[in-house]
Amino acid sequence: MFTLYTHNYKHFNPKVGTAVQTSIGSPRWPLRYALDFRISELMPSRSMLKLPYEAYADRYVAQLEEMGV
């Protein structure tokens, strides 16, 4: 059992857990910690990013629910 948190690259502190990349893009600056894992199945598609926010959110949540997340 584990607890999942969302965060941003800038404010993440490795003392609280493991860094897992679920964003399409990588940070544009050097990180002070390692991204331990990259889970592409949890990433939104590039086409989703072009949608209005509500449509994006609906599709992304549906994608996550389909996977059991």
C-alpha positions as a printed NumPy array, in Angstrom:
array([[  0.   ,   0.   ,   0.   ],
       [  1.234,   3.468,  -0.78 ],
       [  0.008,   7.023,  -0.906],
       [  0.092,   8.877,  -4.214],
       [  0.644,  12.621,  -4.322],
       [  0.71 ,  15.016,  -7.225],
       [  3.299,  17.737,  -7.312],
       [  5.282,  19.928,  -9.631],
       [  8.918,  19.532, -10.553],
       [ 10.011,  22.763,  -8.912],
       [  8.658,  22.096,  -5.424],
       [  9.062,  18.316,  -5.137],
       [ 11.18 ,  17.149,  -2.212],
       [ 12.725,  13.659,  -2.535],
       [ 12.421,  13.214,   1.238],
       [  8.672,  12.662,   0.812],
       [  8.844,   9.886,  -1.763],
       [  9.874,   8.725,  -5.206],
       [  9.725,  11.019,  -8.22 ],
       [  7.611,   9.537, -11.011],
       [  7.167,  11.402, -14.276],
       [  3.607,  11.328, -15.607],
       [  3.827,  14.473, -17.728],
       [  4.472,  14.374, -21.462],
       [  7.261,  16.909, -21.296],
       [ 10.297,  16.94 , -19.093],
       [ 11.285,  19.962, -17.033],
       [ 13.158,  22.643, -18.948],
       [ 15.662,  23.164, -16.164],
       [ 18.026,  20.855, -14.275],
       [ 16.399,  19.021, -11.38 ],
       [ 18.044,  18.667,  -7.963],
       [ 16.746,  15.098,  -7.781],
       [ 16.403,  12.106, -10.102],
       [ 13.192,  11.152, -11.865],
       [ 13.152,   7.537, -10.743],
       [ 10.373,   6.328, -13.016],
       [  8.514,   7.43 , -16.139],
       [  5.04 ,   5.976, -16.615],
       [  3.849,   6.755, -20.125],
       [  0.486,   5.021, -19.567],
       [ -0.406,   7.77 , -17.07 ],
       [  0.534,  10.589, -19.442],
       [ -2.119,  12.49 , -21.355],
       [ -1.777,  12.372, -25.127],
       [ -0.499,  15.39 , -27.026],
       [ -3.866,  15.707, -28.765],
       [ -5.556,  16.024, -25.348],
       [ -3.424,  19.065, -24.57 ],
       [ -5.044,  20.934, -27.482],
       [ -8.547,  20.49 , -26.061],
       [-10.377,  23.052, -23.925],
       [ -9.751,  22.344, -20.244],
       [-13.122,  20.682, -19.521],
       [-12.813,  18.317, -22.488],
       [ -9.181,  17.597, -21.569],
       [-10.082,  16.833, -17.959],
       [-12.965,  14.551, -18.974],
       [-10.798,  12.569, -21.402],
       [ -7.831,  12.33 , -19.067],
       [ -9.937,  11.183, -16.114],
       [-11.623,   8.605, -18.381],
       [ -8.167,   7.355, -19.448],
       [ -7.06 ,   6.998, -15.834],
       [-10.289,   5.285, -14.779],
       [ -9.977,   2.851, -17.698],
       [ -6.62 ,   1.823, -16.24 ],
       [ -8.   ,   1.546, -12.721],
       [ -6.172,   4.6  , -11.408]])
